[in-house]
Amino acid sequence: MLTLLKQEKFLLLAVIAALVAYPLEHWMLHSGQPIALTAGLVLIAFIVVASMRVAHHAELLAEKVGDPYGTMILTLAAVLVEVVILAIMMSNEASPTLVRDTIYSAVMLDINGILGLAALMGGIKHGEQSYNDDSARSYSVMILTAMGVSMVVPEFIPEANWKLYSAFTIGAMVVLYTLFLRMQVGPHSYFFSYSYPEKRRRKVPEEEPEPVNLALSIGTLVFGVVVIGALAEVMSKTLDLGLEGTGAPPVITAILVAAISAAPEILTALRAALANRMQSVVNIAMGASLSTVILTVPVMEAMALYTGQPFQMAMTPVQTVMIFLTLIVSAINLNDGETNAIEGMTHFVLFATFIMLSLLGL
């Protein structure tokens, strides 16, 4: 028991933070903006800590089942964290563009940030890194279709028909993901795996695999998501108050939400790239982007239909251009089955451009 508590000390800290935050919520919200902003940032730190533990147990489960199921578990765990935080923040009367901006930020962070940095660092260390190009093409066309249907076409839908189109979007996303999931774990599962040459494997020292207690990992993962939800409830209120009137671009909150869910993926992807396992990086970065769009959209659209309050899902012209630039660059870079530092840098420059545009409020 003591060993378990020691292993989960960071999750316990997050639990303690939640137990402290709720009684102090009134004080934090009525002690001025600096206190509220500081409290919001501290709570974000505890949410990241809890999400790291959730990701760790998702990673243990992933190692046990292997690819492509393993990567699917990792990405679904990250999306679950994101959806929980988004749902709680939207229930607290957040910006109607928060969902759109978070999905957009997550795709920018996953493809240009994670994939770009991983390919850059891995390319500098290993030169060209191989992967299965079928996976990249499958992910890219699914992301383009999902974002086009759910975040570009809504710009042209009359306001009177938003409920009908929202219902259609939910159905389209569910059908797309159901078929994709069936192909990923069934007939086309080989698209998402790669057989590394034996000589490359020997470069990576063999580590003793951590024993996996299936029930414990699943239980801890679920408990961690509950703790994250509890922290997000207070964090959303304090952060909104802390940023109010500061002139900070509205997309900053969305970037923070996307970064919280992506934080564990960044570490996992970088470790995989440095170990010369680019297939895992592609699966994580592209899979997380697809899961974010295709799973977050129907959940949040269903929430909008339930409350009767539509979200602004259509991307701005700048966001649309950045998304299409990103997907065009990734389609070109991920078309030959090998990545290198130059390709990584092109994505990372796009990520830097996204950050600059966000700071400019665009």
Coordinates of C-alpha atoms in Angstrom, one line a residue:
M1 CA 0.0 0.0 0.0
L2 CA 2.8 2.4 0.9
T3 CA 4.5 1.6 -2.4
L4 CA 1.3 2.4 -4.3
L5 CA 0.9 5.7 -2.4
K6 CA 4.5 6.6 -3.2
Q7 CA 4.0 5.8 -6.9
E8 CA 0.9 7.9 -7.0
K9 CA 2.2 10.8 -4.9
F10 CA 1.6 13.4 -7.7
L11 CA -2.0 12.2 -8.1
L12 CA -2.4 12.5 -4.3
L13 CA -1.1 16.0 -4.5
A14 CA -3.8 16.8 -7.1
V15 CA -6.4 15.3 -4.8
I16 CA -5.2 17.4 -1.9
A17 CA -5.3 20.5 -4.2
A18 CA -8.9 19.8 -5.1
L19 CA -9.9 19.3 -1.4
V20 CA -8.2 22.6 -0.6
A21 CA -9.6 24.5 -3.7
Y22 CA -13.3 23.9 -3.0
P23 CA -13.4 25.4 0.5
L24 CA -11.3 28.4 -0.7
E25 CA -13.1 29.0 -4.0
H26 CA -15.2 31.9 -2.6
W27 CA -12.1 33.5 -1.2
M28 CA -10.1 33.1 -4.4
L29 CA -12.9 34.6 -6.5
H30 CA -13.4 37.6 -4.2
S31 CA -9.8 38.6 -3.4
G32 CA -9.0 40.4 -6.6
Q33 CA -7.7 39.5 -10.1
P34 CA -4.1 38.7 -9.1
I35 CA -5.2 36.1 -6.6
A36 CA -7.7 34.6 -9.0
L37 CA -5.1 34.4 -11.8
T38 CA -2.5 32.9 -9.6
A39 CA -4.9 30.4 -8.2
G40 CA -6.0 29.5 -11.8
L41 CA -2.4 28.9 -12.9
V42 CA -1.6 26.8 -9.8
L43 CA -4.6 24.7 -10.4
I44 CA -3.6 24.2 -14.1
A45 CA -0.2 22.9 -12.8
F46 CA -2.0 20.3 -10.6
I47 CA -4.3 19.4 -13.5
V48 CA -1.2 18.7 -15.7
V49 CA 0.3 16.6 -12.9
A50 CA -2.9 14.6 -12.6
S51 CA -3.0 14.2 -16.4
M52 CA 0.5 12.9 -16.4
R53 CA -0.5 10.1 -14.1
V54 CA -3.5 9.4 -16.3
A55 CA -1.2 9.2 -19.3
H56 CA 1.2 7.0 -17.4
H57 CA -1.4 4.4 -16.7
A58 CA -2.7 4.7 -20.3
E59 CA 0.8 4.1 -21.4
L60 CA 1.1 0.9 -19.3
L61 CA -2.2 -0.4 -20.8
A62 CA -0.9 0.6 -24.2
E63 CA 2.3 -1.4 -23.7
K64 CA 0.3 -4.4 -22.6
V65 CA -1.9 -4.5 -25.7
G66 CA 0.6 -3.2 -28.3
D67 CA 0.0 -1.2 -31.4
P68 CA -2.4 -0.1 -32.8
Y69 CA -4.6 -0.6 -29.8
G70 CA -1.9 0.9 -27.5
T71 CA -1.7 4.2 -29.4
M72 CA -5.5 4.4 -29.5
I73 CA -5.6 4.1 -25.7
L74 CA -3.1 6.9 -25.3
T75 CA -4.9 9.3 -27.6
L76 CA -8.3 8.5 -26.2
A77 CA -7.1 9.1 -22.7
A78 CA -5.8 12.6 -23.7
V79 CA -9.0 13.4 -25.5
L80 CA -11.1 12.3 -22.5
V81 CA -9.2 14.8 -20.3
E82 CA -9.7 17.5 -22.9
V83 CA -13.5 16.8 -23.2
V84 CA -14.0 16.8 -19.5
I85 CA -12.2 20.1 -19.1
L86 CA -14.1 21.6 -22.0
A87 CA -17.5 20.4 -20.8
I88 CA -16.9 21.9 -17.4
M89 CA -15.6 25.2 -18.7
M90 CA -18.5 25.5 -21.2
S91 CA -21.0 24.8 -18.4
N92 CA -19.6 27.9 -16.6
E93 CA -20.6 30.2 -19.4
A94 CA -17.2 30.3 -21.2
S95 CA -16.7 31.9 -24.6
P96 CA -18.8 30.4 -27.4
T97 CA -15.7 30.0 -29.4
L98 CA -13.8 28.1 -26.8
V99 CA -14.6 24.6 -28.3
R100 CA -13.6 25.7 -31.8
D101 CA -10.4 27.4 -30.6
T102 CA -9.4 24.4 -28.4
I103 CA -9.8 21.9 -31.2
Y104 CA -7.9 24.2 -33.6
S105 CA -5.1 24.7 -31.0
A106 CA -4.9 21.0 -30.3
V107 CA -4.4 20.2 -34.0
M108 CA -1.7 22.9 -34.2
L109 CA 0.0 21.6 -31.1
D110 CA -0.2 17.9 -32.1
I111 CA 0.8 18.1 -35.7
N112 CA 3.1 21.1 -35.8
G113 CA 4.3 21.1 -32.2
I114 CA 4.7 17.5 -31.2
L115 CA 5.3 16.0 -34.6
G116 CA 7.5 18.9 -35.7
L117 CA 9.7 18.9 -32.5
A118 CA 9.9 15.1 -32.5
A119 CA 10.9 14.9 -36.2
L120 CA 13.4 17.7 -35.7
M121 CA 15.1 16.2 -32.6
G122 CA 14.9 12.6 -34.0
G123 CA 16.3 13.8 -37.3
I124 CA 19.2 15.5 -35.7
K125 CA 20.1 12.4 -33.7
H126 CA 19.3 9.6 -36.2
G127 CA 19.1 11.3 -39.7
E128 CA 16.1 9.8 -41.6
Q129 CA 13.5 8.0 -39.5
S130 CA 11.2 5.4 -41.1
Y131 CA 7.5 4.8 -40.5
N132 CA 4.5 3.3 -42.3
D133 CA 3.4 6.0 -44.7
D134 CA -0.1 4.4 -45.0
S135 CA -0.9 5.5 -41.5
A136 CA 0.0 9.1 -42.2
R137 CA -2.1 9.2 -45.3
S138 CA -5.1 7.6 -43.5
Y139 CA -4.8 10.1 -40.6
S140 CA -4.4 13.1 -42.9
V141 CA -7.5 12.5 -45.1
M142 CA -9.6 11.7 -42.0
I143 CA -8.5 14.9 -40.2
L144 CA -9.1 17.0 -43.4
T145 CA -12.6 15.5 -43.8
A146 CA -13.6 15.8 -40.2
M147 CA -12.4 19.4 -39.8
G148 CA -13.9 20.4 -43.2
V149 CA -17.4 19.0 -42.2
S150 CA -17.4 20.3 -38.6
M151 CA -15.4 23.5 -38.7
V152 CA -15.4 24.9 -42.2
V153 CA -18.8 24.1 -43.7
P154 CA -20.7 25.6 -40.6
E155 CA -19.7 29.0 -41.8
F156 CA -22.2 28.6 -44.7
I157 CA -25.1 27.1 -42.6
P158 CA -28.0 29.5 -41.9
E159 CA -28.5 30.1 -38.2
A160 CA -32.1 28.8 -38.4
N161 CA -30.7 25.3 -39.4
W162 CA -27.9 25.0 -36.9
K163 CA -29.7 22.2 -34.9
L164 CA -30.3 20.1 -38.0
Y165 CA -26.6 20.5 -39.1
S166 CA -25.3 19.8 -35.6
A167 CA -27.3 16.6 -35.5
F168 CA -25.9 15.7 -38.9
T169 CA -22.3 16.5 -37.8
I170 CA -22.7 14.2 -34.7
G171 CA -23.9 11.4 -37.0
A172 CA -21.1 12.0 -39.5
M173 CA -18.4 12.0 -36.9
V174 CA -19.7 8.9 -35.2
V175 CA -19.9 7.0 -38.6
L176 CA -16.4 8.2 -39.6
Y177 CA -14.8 7.2 -36.3
T178 CA -16.6 3.9 -36.1
L179 CA -15.4 2.8 -39.5
F180 CA -11.9 4.2 -38.9
L181 CA -11.7 2.3 -35.6
R182 CA -12.9 -0.9 -37.2
M183 CA -10.2 -0.6 -39.9
Q184 CA -7.5 0.4 -37.4
V185 CA -8.0 -2.6 -35.2
G186 CA -9.1 -4.9 -38.0
P187 CA -8.4 -5.3 -41.7
H188 CA -6.1 -2.3 -42.0
S189 CA -4.3 -2.6 -38.6
Y190 CA -1.0 -3.1 -40.4
F191 CA -1.3 0.5 -41.7
F192 CA -0.5 1.7 -38.1
S193 CA 2.5 -0.4 -37.3
Y194 CA 6.0 -0.7 -38.5
S195 CA 8.6 -3.5 -38.4
Y196 CA 11.8 -1.9 -37.3
P197 CA 15.0 -3.6 -38.5
E198 CA 16.7 -5.7 -35.9
K199 CA 19.9 -3.7 -36.1
R200 CA 18.1 -0.6 -35.0
R201 CA 16.5 -2.2 -32.1
R202 CA 19.9 -3.1 -30.6
K203 CA 20.8 0.5 -30.4
V204 CA 18.1 0.9 -27.7
P205 CA 19.0 -0.7 -24.4
E206 CA 16.4 -3.2 -23.3
E207 CA 14.5 -2.2 -20.2
E208 CA 12.7 -4.5 -17.9
P209 CA 8.9 -3.8 -18.6
E210 CA 7.0 -2.4 -15.6
P211 CA 4.5 -5.0 -14.3
V212 CA 0.9 -4.0 -15.2
N213 CA -2.0 -4.5 -12.9
L214 CA -4.9 -4.1 -15.3
A215 CA -7.6 -3.3 -12.8
L216 CA -5.4 -0.9 -10.9
S217 CA -4.3 1.0 -14.0
I218 CA -7.9 1.3 -15.3
G219 CA -9.1 2.4 -11.8
T220 CA -6.4 4.9 -11.4
L221 CA -7.0 6.3 -14.9
V222 CA -10.7 6.8 -14.2
F223 CA -10.0 8.3 -10.8
G224 CA -7.5 10.6 -12.3
V225 CA -10.0 11.9 -14.8
V226 CA -12.5 12.6 -11.9
V227 CA -9.8 14.5 -10.0
I228 CA -9.1 16.5 -13.2
G229 CA -12.8 17.4 -13.5
A230 CA -12.9 18.5 -9.9
L231 CA -9.9 20.8 -10.3
A232 CA -11.2 22.1 -13.7
E233 CA -14.4 23.2 -12.0
V234 CA -12.6 25.7 -9.8
M235 CA -9.8 26.5 -12.3
S236 CA -12.2 27.6 -15.0
K237 CA -13.8 30.2 -12.7
T238 CA -10.6 31.6 -11.3
L239 CA -8.9 31.7 -14.7
D240 CA -11.8 33.5 -16.3
L241 CA -11.8 36.1 -13.6
G242 CA -8.1 36.4 -13.6
L243 CA -7.9 37.0 -17.3
E244 CA -10.9 39.3 -17.4
G245 CA -10.0 42.8 -18.6
T246 CA -6.3 42.0 -19.0
G247 CA -6.3 42.2 -22.8
A248 CA -5.1 38.6 -23.2
P249 CA -6.3 37.1 -26.5
P250 CA -9.4 34.8 -26.0
V251 CA -7.5 31.9 -27.6
I252 CA -5.1 31.8 -24.7
T253 CA -7.6 29.8 -22.6
A254 CA -8.1 27.4 -25.5
I255 CA -4.3 26.9 -25.9
L256 CA -4.0 26.2 -22.2
V257 CA -6.7 23.5 -22.4
A258 CA -5.1 21.9 -25.4
A259 CA -1.7 22.0 -23.8
I260 CA -3.0 20.3 -20.6
S261 CA -4.2 17.3 -22.6
A262 CA -1.2 17.2 -24.8
A263 CA 1.5 17.5 -22.1
P264 CA 1.9 13.8 -21.5
E265 CA 1.8 13.1 -25.3
I266 CA 4.7 15.5 -25.8
L267 CA 7.0 13.5 -23.5
T268 CA 5.9 10.1 -24.9
A269 CA 6.5 11.3 -28.5
L270 CA 9.9 12.8 -27.8
R271 CA 11.0 9.6 -26.1
A272 CA 9.9 7.6 -29.1
A273 CA 11.6 9.9 -31.6
L274 CA 14.9 9.8 -29.7
A275 CA 14.6 6.0 -29.6
N276 CA 14.2 6.0 -33.4
R277 CA 10.6 4.8 -33.3
M278 CA 8.9 7.4 -35.6
Q279 CA 5.8 5.2 -36.1
S280 CA 4.8 5.8 -32.5
V281 CA 5.3 9.6 -33.0
V282 CA 3.1 9.6 -36.1
N283 CA 0.4 7.5 -34.4
I284 CA 0.5 9.8 -31.3
A285 CA 0.5 13.2 -33.1
M286 CA -1.8 12.4 -36.0
G287 CA -4.0 10.1 -33.9
A288 CA -4.4 12.7 -31.2
S289 CA -5.4 15.3 -33.7
L290 CA -8.0 13.0 -35.3
S291 CA -9.4 11.9 -32.0
T292 CA -9.6 15.5 -30.8
V293 CA -11.7 16.5 -33.8
I294 CA -13.8 13.4 -34.4
L295 CA -14.6 12.7 -30.7
T296 CA -14.7 16.2 -29.2
V297 CA -17.0 17.6 -31.9
P298 CA -19.9 15.2 -31.4
V299 CA -19.8 15.4 -27.6
M300 CA -19.8 19.2 -27.6
E301 CA -22.4 19.5 -30.3
A302 CA -24.6 17.1 -28.3
M303 CA -24.1 19.4 -25.3
A304 CA -25.1 22.4 -27.5
L305 CA -28.3 20.6 -28.7
Y306 CA -29.1 19.7 -25.1
T307 CA -28.7 23.3 -23.8
G308 CA -30.2 24.9 -26.9
Q309 CA -27.1 27.2 -27.1
P310 CA -25.0 26.8 -30.2
F311 CA -21.2 27.1 -30.2
Q312 CA -19.3 29.0 -32.8
M313 CA -17.7 26.1 -34.6
A314 CA -16.8 27.7 -37.9
M315 CA -13.1 28.7 -38.0
T316 CA -11.9 32.2 -38.7
P317 CA -10.2 32.8 -42.2
V318 CA -6.8 32.8 -40.5
Q319 CA -7.5 29.5 -38.7
T320 CA -8.7 27.9 -41.9
V321 CA -5.6 29.0 -43.8
M322 CA -3.3 27.7 -41.0
I323 CA -5.2 24.3 -40.9
F324 CA -4.9 23.9 -44.6
L325 CA -1.3 24.9 -44.6
T326 CA -0.6 22.4 -41.9
L327 CA -2.4 19.5 -43.6
I328 CA -0.8 20.3 -47.0
V329 CA 2.7 20.4 -45.5
S330 CA 2.0 17.1 -43.5
A331 CA 0.7 15.4 -46.7
I332 CA 3.9 16.3 -48.5
N333 CA 6.3 15.5 -45.6
L334 CA 4.6 12.3 -44.6
N335 CA 4.3 10.8 -48.1
D336 CA 7.6 8.9 -48.4
G337 CA 7.8 6.8 -45.2
E338 CA 10.7 8.8 -43.8
T339 CA 11.1 12.0 -41.7
N340 CA 14.1 14.2 -41.3
A341 CA 15.1 17.3 -39.4
I342 CA 14.2 19.6 -42.3
E343 CA 10.6 18.3 -42.3
G344 CA 10.5 18.6 -38.6
M345 CA 11.6 22.3 -38.8
T346 CA 8.9 23.1 -41.4
H347 CA 6.2 21.9 -39.0
F348 CA 7.9 23.7 -36.0
V349 CA 7.9 27.0 -38.0
L350 CA 4.2 26.6 -38.6
F351 CA 3.8 26.0 -34.8
A352 CA 5.7 29.2 -34.1
T353 CA 3.5 31.1 -36.5
F354 CA 0.4 29.7 -34.8
I355 CA 1.7 31.0 -31.4
M356 CA 2.6 34.4 -32.9
L357 CA -0.9 34.8 -34.5
S358 CA -2.5 33.8 -31.2
L359 CA -0.5 36.4 -29.3
L360 CA -1.7 39.0 -31.9
G361 CA -5.3 37.9 -31.3
L362 CA -5.8 36.5 -34.7

